[in-house]
Coordinates of C-alpha atoms and ligand atoms in Angstrom, one line a residue:
M1 CA 3.3 8.9 23.9
L2 CA 5.6 11.3 22.2
K3 CA 6.6 14.1 24.5
P4 CA 5.5 17.6 23.6
F5 CA 8.4 19.5 22.0
D6 CA 8.6 23.2 21.6
L7 CA 10.9 23.9 18.7
R8 CA 11.1 27.6 19.5
S9 CA 12.3 27.0 23.1
S10 CA 15.1 24.7 22.0
D11 CA 18.7 25.7 22.2
A12 CA 19.2 25.1 18.5
H13 CA 16.4 27.5 17.6
A14 CA 18.3 30.7 18.3
K15 CA 21.3 29.4 16.2
L16 CA 19.0 28.5 13.4
L17 CA 17.4 31.9 13.4
S18 CA 20.7 33.6 13.1
L19 CA 21.9 31.1 10.4
A20 CA 18.8 31.8 8.4
Q21 CA 19.8 35.5 8.2
D22 CA 23.2 34.6 7.1
V23 CA 23.7 31.2 5.3
G24 CA 20.0 31.1 4.4
Q25 CA 20.5 34.3 2.3
M26 CA 23.6 33.1 0.6
H27 CA 23.6 31.9 -3.0
M28 CA 24.1 28.1 -3.2
L29 CA 26.7 28.7 -6.0
Q30 CA 28.8 30.5 -3.4
L31 CA 28.3 27.6 -1.0
F32 CA 29.6 25.3 -3.7
E33 CA 32.6 27.6 -4.3
T34 CA 33.7 27.7 -0.7
D35 CA 33.4 24.0 0.0
A36 CA 35.1 21.6 -2.4
E37 CA 33.7 18.6 -0.5
R38 CA 30.1 19.8 -0.6
L39 CA 28.6 17.2 -2.9
Q40 CA 30.7 14.5 -1.3
N41 CA 29.2 15.4 2.1
M42 CA 25.7 16.0 0.8
H43 CA 24.6 12.9 -0.9
L44 CA 23.5 9.5 0.3
E45 CA 22.9 6.2 -1.3
V46 CA 20.6 3.5 0.2
G47 CA 20.1 0.4 -2.0
P48 CA 18.7 1.6 -5.3
M49 CA 18.0 5.1 -4.1
Y50 CA 20.4 8.1 -4.4
M51 CA 19.7 11.4 -2.7
D52 CA 21.7 14.5 -3.7
W53 CA 20.8 17.3 -1.2
S54 CA 23.7 19.6 -2.1
K55 CA 21.4 22.1 -3.9
H56 CA 20.0 23.5 -0.6
R57 CA 20.6 26.7 1.2
V58 CA 22.5 25.1 4.0
N59 CA 26.1 24.5 5.0
E60 CA 27.8 22.5 7.6
S61 CA 26.8 24.9 10.4
V62 CA 23.2 24.8 9.4
M63 CA 23.2 21.0 9.3
E64 CA 24.9 20.9 12.7
A65 CA 22.2 23.1 14.2
L66 CA 19.4 21.1 12.6
F67 CA 20.9 17.8 13.9
E68 CA 21.0 19.5 17.3
L69 CA 17.4 20.4 17.0
A70 CA 16.6 16.7 16.1
E71 CA 18.6 15.6 19.2
E72 CA 16.6 18.0 21.4
A73 CA 13.4 16.5 20.1
D74 CA 14.8 13.1 20.8
W75 CA 14.4 11.8 17.3
Q76 CA 15.9 8.4 18.1
G77 CA 13.7 8.0 21.1
G78 CA 10.7 8.9 18.9
I79 CA 11.7 6.2 16.4
R80 CA 12.0 3.6 19.3
Q81 CA 8.5 4.5 20.4
L82 CA 7.2 4.3 16.9
F83 CA 8.7 0.9 16.1
G84 CA 8.1 -0.3 19.7
G85 CA 4.3 0.0 19.3
A86 CA 3.9 2.8 21.9
P87 CA 0.4 4.5 21.5
I88 CA 1.8 7.5 19.8
N89 CA -1.5 8.2 18.0
Q90 CA -2.4 9.7 21.4
T91 CA -5.8 11.2 20.6
E92 CA -7.0 7.8 19.5
S93 CA -4.9 5.8 22.0
R94 CA -3.4 3.7 19.2
S95 CA -0.1 2.4 18.2
V96 CA 1.2 3.3 14.7
L97 CA 2.6 0.2 13.2
H98 CA 2.2 0.3 9.4
M99 CA 5.9 -0.9 9.4
A100 CA 4.6 -4.3 10.7
M101 CA 2.5 -4.7 7.6
R102 CA 5.7 -5.0 5.6
G103 CA 7.5 -6.9 8.4
E104 CA 8.8 -10.4 8.5
A105 CA 8.2 -13.3 10.9
H106 CA 11.1 -12.6 13.2
D107 CA 10.4 -8.8 13.4
P108 CA 9.6 -7.9 17.0
F109 CA 6.5 -5.7 16.5
H110 CA 4.2 -5.7 19.5
V111 CA 1.0 -3.9 20.5
Q112 CA 0.2 -3.8 24.2
G113 CA 2.7 -6.6 24.8
A114 CA 1.3 -8.9 22.2
P115 CA 3.2 -9.9 19.0
V116 CA 1.4 -8.8 15.8
M117 CA 3.4 -10.5 13.1
P118 CA 1.6 -13.9 13.2
K119 CA -1.7 -12.4 12.3
V120 CA -0.2 -9.9 9.9
L121 CA 1.5 -12.8 8.0
A122 CA -1.6 -15.0 8.0
T123 CA -3.7 -12.2 6.5
R124 CA -0.9 -11.4 4.0
E125 CA -0.8 -15.0 2.8
A126 CA -4.6 -15.2 2.5
M127 CA -4.8 -11.9 0.7
L128 CA -2.0 -12.7 -1.7
A129 CA -3.4 -16.2 -2.4
Y130 CA -6.7 -14.6 -3.2
A131 CA -5.1 -12.0 -5.5
D132 CA -3.0 -14.7 -7.3
G133 CA -6.2 -16.8 -7.7
V134 CA -7.9 -13.9 -9.3
R135 CA -5.0 -13.5 -11.7
S136 CA -4.5 -17.2 -12.5
E137 CA -8.2 -18.2 -13.0
G138 CA -8.5 -15.5 -15.6
L139 CA -12.3 -15.0 -15.0
V140 CA -11.8 -11.5 -13.7
K141 CA -10.9 -9.0 -16.4
D142 CA -11.6 -5.9 -14.4
V143 CA -11.0 -5.1 -10.7
V144 CA -12.8 -2.0 -9.4
N145 CA -11.4 -0.6 -6.1
I146 CA -14.1 1.3 -4.4
G147 CA -12.6 3.5 -1.6
I148 CA -11.5 7.0 -0.8
G149 CA -8.6 8.8 0.8
G150 CA -6.1 6.2 2.1
S151 CA -8.3 3.5 0.8
D152 CA -7.9 4.9 -2.7
L153 CA -4.8 7.1 -3.2
G154 CA -2.1 4.6 -2.1
P155 CA -3.5 1.6 -4.2
L156 CA -4.2 3.9 -7.1
M157 CA -0.7 5.5 -7.1
V158 CA 1.1 2.1 -6.7
T159 CA -1.0 0.3 -9.3
K160 CA -0.2 3.1 -11.8
A161 CA 3.5 3.2 -10.8
L162 CA 3.8 -0.5 -11.4
R163 CA 2.0 -0.5 -14.7
I164 CA 4.6 -2.7 -16.4
E165 CA 4.6 -5.3 -13.6
G166 CA 0.8 -5.3 -13.9
E167 CA 0.6 -5.9 -17.6
A168 CA -0.4 -9.5 -17.2
G169 CA -3.0 -8.9 -14.5
P170 CA -6.6 -7.7 -14.8
R171 CA -7.3 -4.0 -15.5
V172 CA -7.7 -2.1 -12.3
H173 CA -10.1 0.8 -11.9
F174 CA -10.6 3.2 -9.0
V175 CA -13.9 4.8 -7.9
S176 CA -13.7 7.2 -5.1
N177 CA -15.8 10.4 -5.6
V178 CA -19.3 10.5 -4.4
D179 CA -20.1 12.3 -7.7
G180 CA -21.9 9.5 -9.5
A181 CA -20.1 10.4 -12.7
H182 CA -17.0 8.6 -11.3
L183 CA -18.9 5.3 -10.9
E184 CA -20.8 5.7 -14.1
S185 CA -17.7 6.3 -16.2
V186 CA -16.0 3.1 -14.8
L187 CA -19.2 1.0 -15.2
G188 CA -19.3 2.1 -18.8
E189 CA -15.9 0.4 -19.4
I190 CA -16.6 -3.0 -17.8
V191 CA -19.0 -5.9 -18.0
P192 CA -20.6 -7.5 -14.9
E193 CA -19.6 -11.1 -15.7
F194 CA -15.9 -10.3 -15.6
T195 CA -15.8 -7.7 -12.8
L196 CA -14.6 -8.0 -9.2
F197 CA -15.4 -5.1 -6.9
V198 CA -13.1 -4.6 -4.0
V199 CA -14.7 -2.4 -1.4
V200 CA -12.0 -0.8 0.7
S201 CA -12.9 1.1 3.8
K202 CA -11.1 1.0 7.2
T203 CA -14.4 2.0 8.9
F204 CA -16.9 0.7 6.3
T205 CA -19.0 3.7 7.1
T206 CA -17.5 6.3 4.8
Q207 CA -20.4 8.0 2.9
E208 CA -18.7 8.2 -0.5
T209 CA -17.5 4.6 -0.4
M210 CA -20.8 3.1 0.8
A211 CA -22.8 5.1 -1.8
N212 CA -20.6 3.7 -4.6
A213 CA -20.5 0.2 -3.2
E214 CA -24.3 0.1 -2.9
E215 CA -24.8 1.1 -6.5
A216 CA -22.2 -1.3 -7.7
K217 CA -24.0 -4.1 -5.8
K218 CA -27.3 -3.1 -7.5
W219 CA -25.5 -3.1 -10.9
I220 CA -24.3 -6.7 -10.4
A221 CA -27.6 -7.8 -9.0
E222 CA -29.6 -6.3 -11.9
A223 CA -27.3 -7.9 -14.5
L224 CA -26.6 -11.3 -12.9
G225 CA -29.1 -11.7 -10.1
A226 CA -28.8 -11.1 -6.4
A227 CA -27.0 -14.4 -5.8
A228 CA -24.1 -13.3 -7.9
V229 CA -23.1 -10.5 -5.6
S230 CA -21.1 -12.7 -3.3
N231 CA -18.9 -13.8 -6.2
H232 CA -18.2 -10.4 -7.5
F233 CA -17.3 -8.6 -4.2
A234 CA -14.4 -8.7 -1.9
A235 CA -13.9 -6.3 1.0
V236 CA -11.1 -4.9 3.1
S237 CA -11.9 -3.3 6.5
T238 CA -11.2 -3.2 10.2
N239 CA -15.0 -3.5 10.5
V240 CA -15.5 -7.1 9.3
P241 CA -19.1 -7.4 10.6
A242 CA -20.2 -4.4 8.5
A243 CA -18.6 -5.9 5.4
E244 CA -20.4 -9.1 6.0
E245 CA -23.7 -7.4 6.5
F246 CA -23.1 -5.6 3.2
G247 CA -23.1 -9.0 1.6
V248 CA -19.5 -9.9 1.1
P249 CA -18.7 -13.6 2.1
R250 CA -16.3 -13.9 5.0
A251 CA -13.8 -15.7 2.9
H252 CA -13.5 -12.6 0.7
I253 CA -13.1 -10.2 3.6
F254 CA -9.6 -9.2 4.7
G255 CA -9.4 -7.5 8.0
F256 CA -6.7 -5.3 9.5
E257 CA -6.1 -3.6 12.8
D258 CA -6.8 0.0 13.9
W259 CA -3.1 0.6 14.5
V260 CA -2.7 1.0 10.7
G261 CA -3.7 4.5 9.7
G262 CA -5.7 4.8 6.4
R263 CA -3.1 6.9 4.6
Y264 CA -0.4 4.4 5.7
S265 CA -2.3 1.3 4.9
L266 CA -1.4 0.2 1.3
W267 CA 1.0 -2.4 2.7
G268 CA -1.6 -4.7 3.9
P269 CA -5.0 -5.9 2.6
V270 CA -5.8 -2.3 1.5
G271 CA -3.3 -3.2 -1.2
L272 CA -5.5 -6.0 -2.5
S273 CA -6.1 -4.3 -5.8
I274 CA -2.4 -3.7 -6.2
A275 CA -1.8 -7.4 -5.6
C276 CA -4.5 -8.3 -8.1
S277 CA -2.7 -6.2 -10.7
V278 CA 0.9 -7.1 -10.1
G279 CA 0.7 -10.4 -8.3
G280 CA 2.0 -11.7 -5.0
D281 CA 5.7 -11.7 -5.9
S282 CA 5.7 -8.1 -6.9
F283 CA 3.6 -7.1 -3.9
R284 CA 6.2 -8.9 -1.6
A285 CA 9.0 -6.9 -3.4
L286 CA 7.1 -3.7 -2.6
L287 CA 7.0 -4.7 1.1
K288 CA 10.7 -5.7 1.1
G289 CA 11.7 -2.3 -0.4
A290 CA 9.7 -0.5 2.3
R291 CA 11.3 -2.7 5.0
E292 CA 14.7 -1.9 3.7
M293 CA 14.0 1.8 4.2
D294 CA 12.5 1.1 7.7
R295 CA 15.8 -0.6 8.7
H296 CA 17.8 2.2 7.3
F297 CA 15.7 4.8 9.1
A298 CA 15.8 3.0 12.4
G299 CA 19.5 2.2 12.2
A300 CA 21.4 4.9 10.4
S301 CA 23.1 7.7 12.3
A302 CA 21.8 11.3 11.8
R303 CA 24.3 12.2 9.1
Q304 CA 23.6 9.0 7.1
N305 CA 19.8 9.1 7.6
M306 CA 17.9 9.9 4.4
P307 CA 14.5 10.6 5.9
L308 CA 16.0 12.6 8.8
I309 CA 18.0 14.9 6.5
S310 CA 15.0 15.4 4.2
A311 CA 12.7 16.1 7.2
L312 CA 15.2 18.6 8.6
L313 CA 15.6 20.5 5.3
G314 CA 11.8 20.8 5.3
V315 CA 11.7 22.3 8.8
W316 CA 14.5 24.6 7.8
Y317 CA 12.5 26.1 5.0
R318 CA 9.2 26.1 6.7
E319 CA 10.3 27.5 10.1
Y320 CA 13.5 29.5 9.4
L321 CA 13.1 30.7 5.8
G322 CA 9.3 31.0 6.0
L323 CA 8.5 29.0 2.8
P324 CA 5.0 27.7 2.7
T325 CA 5.0 24.8 0.3
H326 CA 6.8 21.7 -0.7
V327 CA 6.8 20.6 -4.4
V328 CA 7.1 17.0 -5.5
L329 CA 8.0 16.5 -9.2
P330 CA 8.3 12.9 -10.3
Y331 CA 10.0 12.6 -13.7
A332 CA 8.0 9.5 -14.4
Q333 CA 4.6 9.4 -16.0
D334 CA 3.8 6.2 -14.1
L335 CA 4.3 8.2 -10.9
D336 CA 1.8 10.9 -11.9
R337 CA -0.4 10.2 -8.9
F338 CA 2.5 10.3 -6.5
P339 CA 2.0 14.0 -5.6
A340 CA -1.7 13.4 -4.9
Y341 CA -0.9 10.4 -2.7
L342 CA 1.7 12.4 -0.8
Q343 CA -0.7 15.3 -0.3
Q344 CA -2.9 13.1 1.8
A345 CA 0.0 11.3 3.6
D346 CA 1.7 14.6 4.5
M347 CA -1.1 17.2 4.8
E348 CA -3.6 14.9 6.7
S349 CA -0.7 14.0 9.0
N350 CA 0.9 17.3 9.7
G351 CA -1.6 20.0 8.7
K352 CA -2.5 20.8 12.4
Y353 CA -2.3 23.8 14.6
V354 CA -2.9 22.1 18.0
G355 CA 0.3 20.6 19.6
R356 CA 0.7 17.4 21.4
D357 CA 0.1 19.2 24.7
G358 CA -3.4 20.2 23.5
K359 CA -2.4 23.9 23.0
P360 CA -2.0 25.8 19.8
V361 CA 1.5 25.6 18.5
S362 CA 3.4 28.9 18.1
H363 CA 5.0 28.1 14.7
P364 CA 4.0 27.0 11.3
T365 CA 3.5 23.2 10.8
G366 CA 3.1 21.1 7.6
P367 CA 3.5 22.9 4.3
V368 CA 1.2 22.7 1.3
V369 CA 2.4 19.7 -0.7
W370 CA 1.8 19.9 -4.4
G371 CA 3.3 18.8 -7.7
E372 CA 2.9 17.1 -11.0
A373 CA 4.7 14.7 -13.2
G374 CA 7.6 16.3 -15.1
T375 CA 7.7 17.4 -17.9
N376 CA 4.0 18.3 -17.8
G377 CA 4.6 20.5 -14.8
Q378 CA 7.3 22.4 -16.7
H379 CA 4.8 23.6 -19.2
A380 CA 2.3 24.6 -16.6
F381 CA 3.6 26.1 -13.3
Y382 CA 7.4 26.0 -13.5
Q383 CA 7.3 29.6 -14.5
L384 CA 6.3 30.4 -10.9
L385 CA 9.0 28.0 -9.5
H386 CA 11.7 29.9 -11.4
Q387 CA 10.5 33.4 -11.3
G388 CA 7.7 33.7 -8.8
T389 CA 8.0 35.9 -5.8
T390 CA 7.9 33.0 -3.3
V391 CA 10.6 30.2 -3.3
H392 CA 9.2 26.7 -3.3
P393 CA 11.7 23.9 -2.4
V394 CA 11.3 20.9 -4.7
D395 CA 12.0 17.2 -4.7
L396 CA 12.8 15.9 -8.2
I397 CA 12.3 12.2 -8.5
A398 CA 14.0 10.6 -11.5
I399 CA 14.5 7.0 -12.6
K400 CA 17.7 5.8 -14.2
A401 CA 16.3 2.9 -16.3
P402 CA 13.9 3.6 -19.1
M403 CA 10.2 3.1 -18.3
S404 CA 9.0 2.5 -21.8
K405 CA 10.3 1.0 -25.0
F406 CA 10.9 4.5 -26.3
S407 CA 14.4 4.8 -24.9
S408 CA 15.3 8.0 -26.6
H409 CA 12.4 9.6 -24.7
H410 CA 14.0 8.6 -21.5
Q411 CA 17.2 10.5 -22.2
K412 CA 15.1 13.6 -23.0
L413 CA 13.1 13.1 -19.8
L414 CA 16.3 12.7 -17.6
A415 CA 18.0 15.7 -19.3
N416 CA 15.0 17.8 -18.4
A417 CA 15.0 16.6 -14.8
V418 CA 18.7 17.4 -14.3
A419 CA 18.4 20.7 -16.2
Q420 CA 15.5 21.9 -14.0
A421 CA 17.6 21.3 -10.8
E422 CA 20.5 23.2 -12.4
A423 CA 18.3 26.0 -13.6
L424 CA 16.6 26.4 -10.2
M425 CA 19.9 26.7 -8.5
C426 CA 22.1 28.5 -11.0
G427 CA 19.5 30.8 -12.5
R428 CA 20.8 33.2 -15.1
N429 CA 22.1 36.7 -14.3
S430 CA 21.7 39.9 -16.3
E431 CA 25.1 39.8 -17.8
E432 CA 24.6 36.4 -19.3
V433 CA 21.2 37.4 -20.5
E434 CA 22.4 40.6 -22.2
K435 CA 25.4 38.9 -23.8
E436 CA 23.1 36.2 -25.2
M437 CA 20.6 38.6 -26.5
R438 CA 23.2 40.7 -28.2
A439 CA 24.8 37.6 -29.7
A440 CA 21.3 36.8 -31.1
G441 CA 21.2 40.2 -32.8
A442 CA 18.9 42.0 -30.3
S443 CA 19.0 45.8 -30.4
E444 CA 20.1 47.7 -27.3
E445 CA 16.5 48.9 -26.8
E446 CA 15.3 45.3 -26.8
V447 CA 18.1 44.3 -24.3
R448 CA 16.9 47.1 -22.0
R449 CA 13.2 46.3 -22.4
V450 CA 13.2 42.5 -22.4
G451 CA 16.4 41.6 -20.6
P452 CA 15.2 42.0 -17.0
H453 CA 12.3 39.6 -17.7
R454 CA 14.8 36.9 -18.9
V455 CA 16.9 37.0 -15.7
F456 CA 16.5 34.1 -13.3
E457 CA 17.8 34.9 -9.8
G458 CA 18.2 31.2 -9.1
N459 CA 19.1 30.0 -5.6
R460 CA 16.0 27.9 -5.5
P461 CA 16.5 24.7 -3.6
S462 CA 15.9 21.1 -4.7
T463 CA 16.6 17.6 -3.6
F464 CA 17.4 15.1 -6.4
L465 CA 16.1 11.6 -5.7
L466 CA 17.4 9.1 -8.2
L467 CA 16.1 5.5 -8.3
D468 CA 17.9 2.8 -10.3
A469 CA 14.6 1.6 -11.8
L470 CA 10.9 2.1 -11.1
N471 CA 10.0 -1.3 -9.7
A472 CA 8.1 -2.7 -6.7
H473 CA 11.2 -2.7 -4.5
S474 CA 12.4 0.8 -5.2
L475 CA 8.8 2.2 -5.0
G476 CA 8.4 0.6 -1.6
M477 CA 11.6 2.4 -0.5
L478 CA 10.5 5.7 -1.9
I479 CA 7.1 5.6 -0.2
A480 CA 8.6 4.5 3.2
F481 CA 11.1 7.3 2.9
Y482 CA 8.3 9.9 2.7
E483 CA 6.4 8.2 5.5
H484 CA 9.3 8.5 7.8
R485 CA 10.0 12.1 6.8
I486 CA 6.4 12.9 7.8
F487 CA 6.9 11.2 11.1
L488 CA 10.0 13.2 12.0
Q489 CA 8.5 16.5 10.9
G490 CA 5.4 15.8 13.0
L491 CA 7.8 15.1 15.9
L492 CA 9.5 18.4 15.4
W493 CA 6.4 20.4 14.8
N494 CA 4.8 18.9 17.9
V495 CA 1.7 17.7 16.2
C496 CA -0.2 14.4 16.4
S497 CA 0.5 13.1 13.0
Y498 CA -1.7 10.0 13.0
D499 CA -5.2 11.4 13.7
Q500 CA -7.3 13.5 11.3
W501 CA -10.0 15.3 13.3
G502 CA -9.9 18.1 10.8
V503 CA -11.9 16.1 8.3
E504 CA -14.7 15.4 10.7
L505 CA -16.7 18.6 10.8
G506 CA -17.4 18.8 7.1
K507 CA -18.6 15.2 7.1
V508 CA -21.1 15.9 10.0
L509 CA -22.4 19.1 8.4
A510 CA -22.9 17.4 5.0
K511 CA -25.0 14.8 6.8
N512 CA -27.1 17.5 8.4
I513 CA -27.6 19.3 5.2
L514 CA -28.6 16.1 3.4
S515 CA -31.2 15.2 6.0
E516 CA -32.5 18.8 5.9
W517 CA -33.2 18.5 2.2
Q518 CA -35.6 15.6 3.1
E519 CA -37.5 17.9 5.5
A520 CA -40.2 20.3 4.4
T521 CA -38.8 23.1 6.6
P522 CA -35.2 23.2 7.5
T523 CA -34.7 23.2 11.3
V524 CA -31.0 23.8 11.6
H525 CA -29.7 27.4 11.9
H526 CA -27.1 28.4 9.3
D527 CA -25.3 31.6 8.4
A528 CA -27.0 33.6 5.7
S529 CA -24.6 32.5 2.9
T530 CA -25.0 28.8 3.7
A531 CA -28.8 29.1 4.2
A532 CA -29.1 30.8 0.8
L533 CA -27.0 28.0 -0.9
I534 CA -29.1 25.3 0.7
E535 CA -32.3 27.1 -0.4
R536 CA -31.1 27.4 -4.0
L537 CA -30.3 23.7 -4.1
R538 CA -33.4 22.4 -2.4
Ligands
LIG1 O1 -11.8 11.7 5.5 C1 -10.5 11.2 5.8 C2 -10.4 9.8 6.0 O2 -10.8 9.4 7.3 C3 -9.0 9.3 5.7 O3 -8.2 9.4 6.7 C4 -9.3 7.9 5.2 O4 -8.2 7.5 4.5 C5 -10.5 8.1 4.4 O5 -11.3 9.0 5.1 C6 -11.3 6.9 4.1 O6 -11.7 6.2 5.3 P1 -12.2 4.7 5.3 O7 -11.1 3.9 4.8 O8 -12.6 4.4 6.7 O9 -13.4 4.6 4.3

């Protein structure tokens, strides 16, 4: 178990509070001016990933105090427990070993003293052989992944991100919502004869997934006869008996263990639809990339550790500068589902007010995570990023190599990414604005009236993450980077990052309401507003 940690009782806390009033209020341009080595000391390179974190409202003293905070929280001990298979998912008494899903034969991952790699590798081989079979036989034109949350967002994000590597594979569709429109719209694009449904559910009880899977089964049975169902379905679950009972043949069911959290599960059989799209070799490259980040994370010192530095910057903004959100802006259309994926990974992990000691924490925890692919976001909400009343720290993710045959687009895309980071930090002061307006022929009245609206205060922080290319390897690294950032922030915020009790209540109440609709007179007591809504909808 990870020990409870009270950030506000740490020695580093008082220092950070005072630094927040001092360095935290300074303009980053001033910090650059006073430290010629700033960029040199504030960037890191790991394999194909470059991280420039110099555009943050920190200096050496702040970083020193943040590293001290991490020491007090025993970040390295935490990593040893994580990788060592300790039951750090304490409310469910489970290990947290998604890293084993991208592990190799000689990796020493154990759960309760037993090695896990033999089974992980056997399942990986079976799952990738199945996926490669789907690709090579050519009988399947469309794969439909039916799942929700971690059984949807990871596979969907990765399949989209690896669009080019998936060009030779079947089309992959995703159905998650219990709104029948989602299933209906996908069924409208495919034909039963050439379709494989992959039902992905860790529990195999999730209402949305089971409703969609049942309808898909009917759709196949009606078109091709009940006997055809077994050929057109595969399943992924920790609950193999339930998948068999649903009608999926055992040979098409890929199991995994409960020490893999749903939102961390794309690396194993949950990634079946990814593998069907890109093939076994690419899937293995994805795992290799993530493993490279795992090794970096577990082995690098504090000052060289990408996920640690990123996590500490997040804590600095949330706790010491009081900033409520974290923005993720991938300058890659193929990464357009990355923010949605990260929302679940981060917010379901660290959006908690109860600490590891079972008591409410005394400080803010996980921020709201949001974002959109650049440059679409620029034409939507960047106004608020640049001139809104709240500062929102951002991660800009850019890719060096072009991601389409339109290479001049790529230069424009990258120019925009770099320009945004520059604009966020540098802003534009009133002198510059006025000079520019006068040069453009504006009258003095106009300069007075419009000038203030054109001023950007700047000093808005960003991390620039640059990948050499968007491929399976670099994507694996990027995802694992965020997974580890989440782990460390959870450690510092003293929450249990690997459970998700906060999603349970809504599920239970929805079940109650559903069953009440089937009764003549509702029996459950509701507040007046809820009762009125139920009555209107009955
Ligand atoms: O409702 C949240 C959740 O439990 C997620 O954590 C999970 O990824 C999702 O539901 C789907 O669960 P399952 O894979 O068991 O269908």
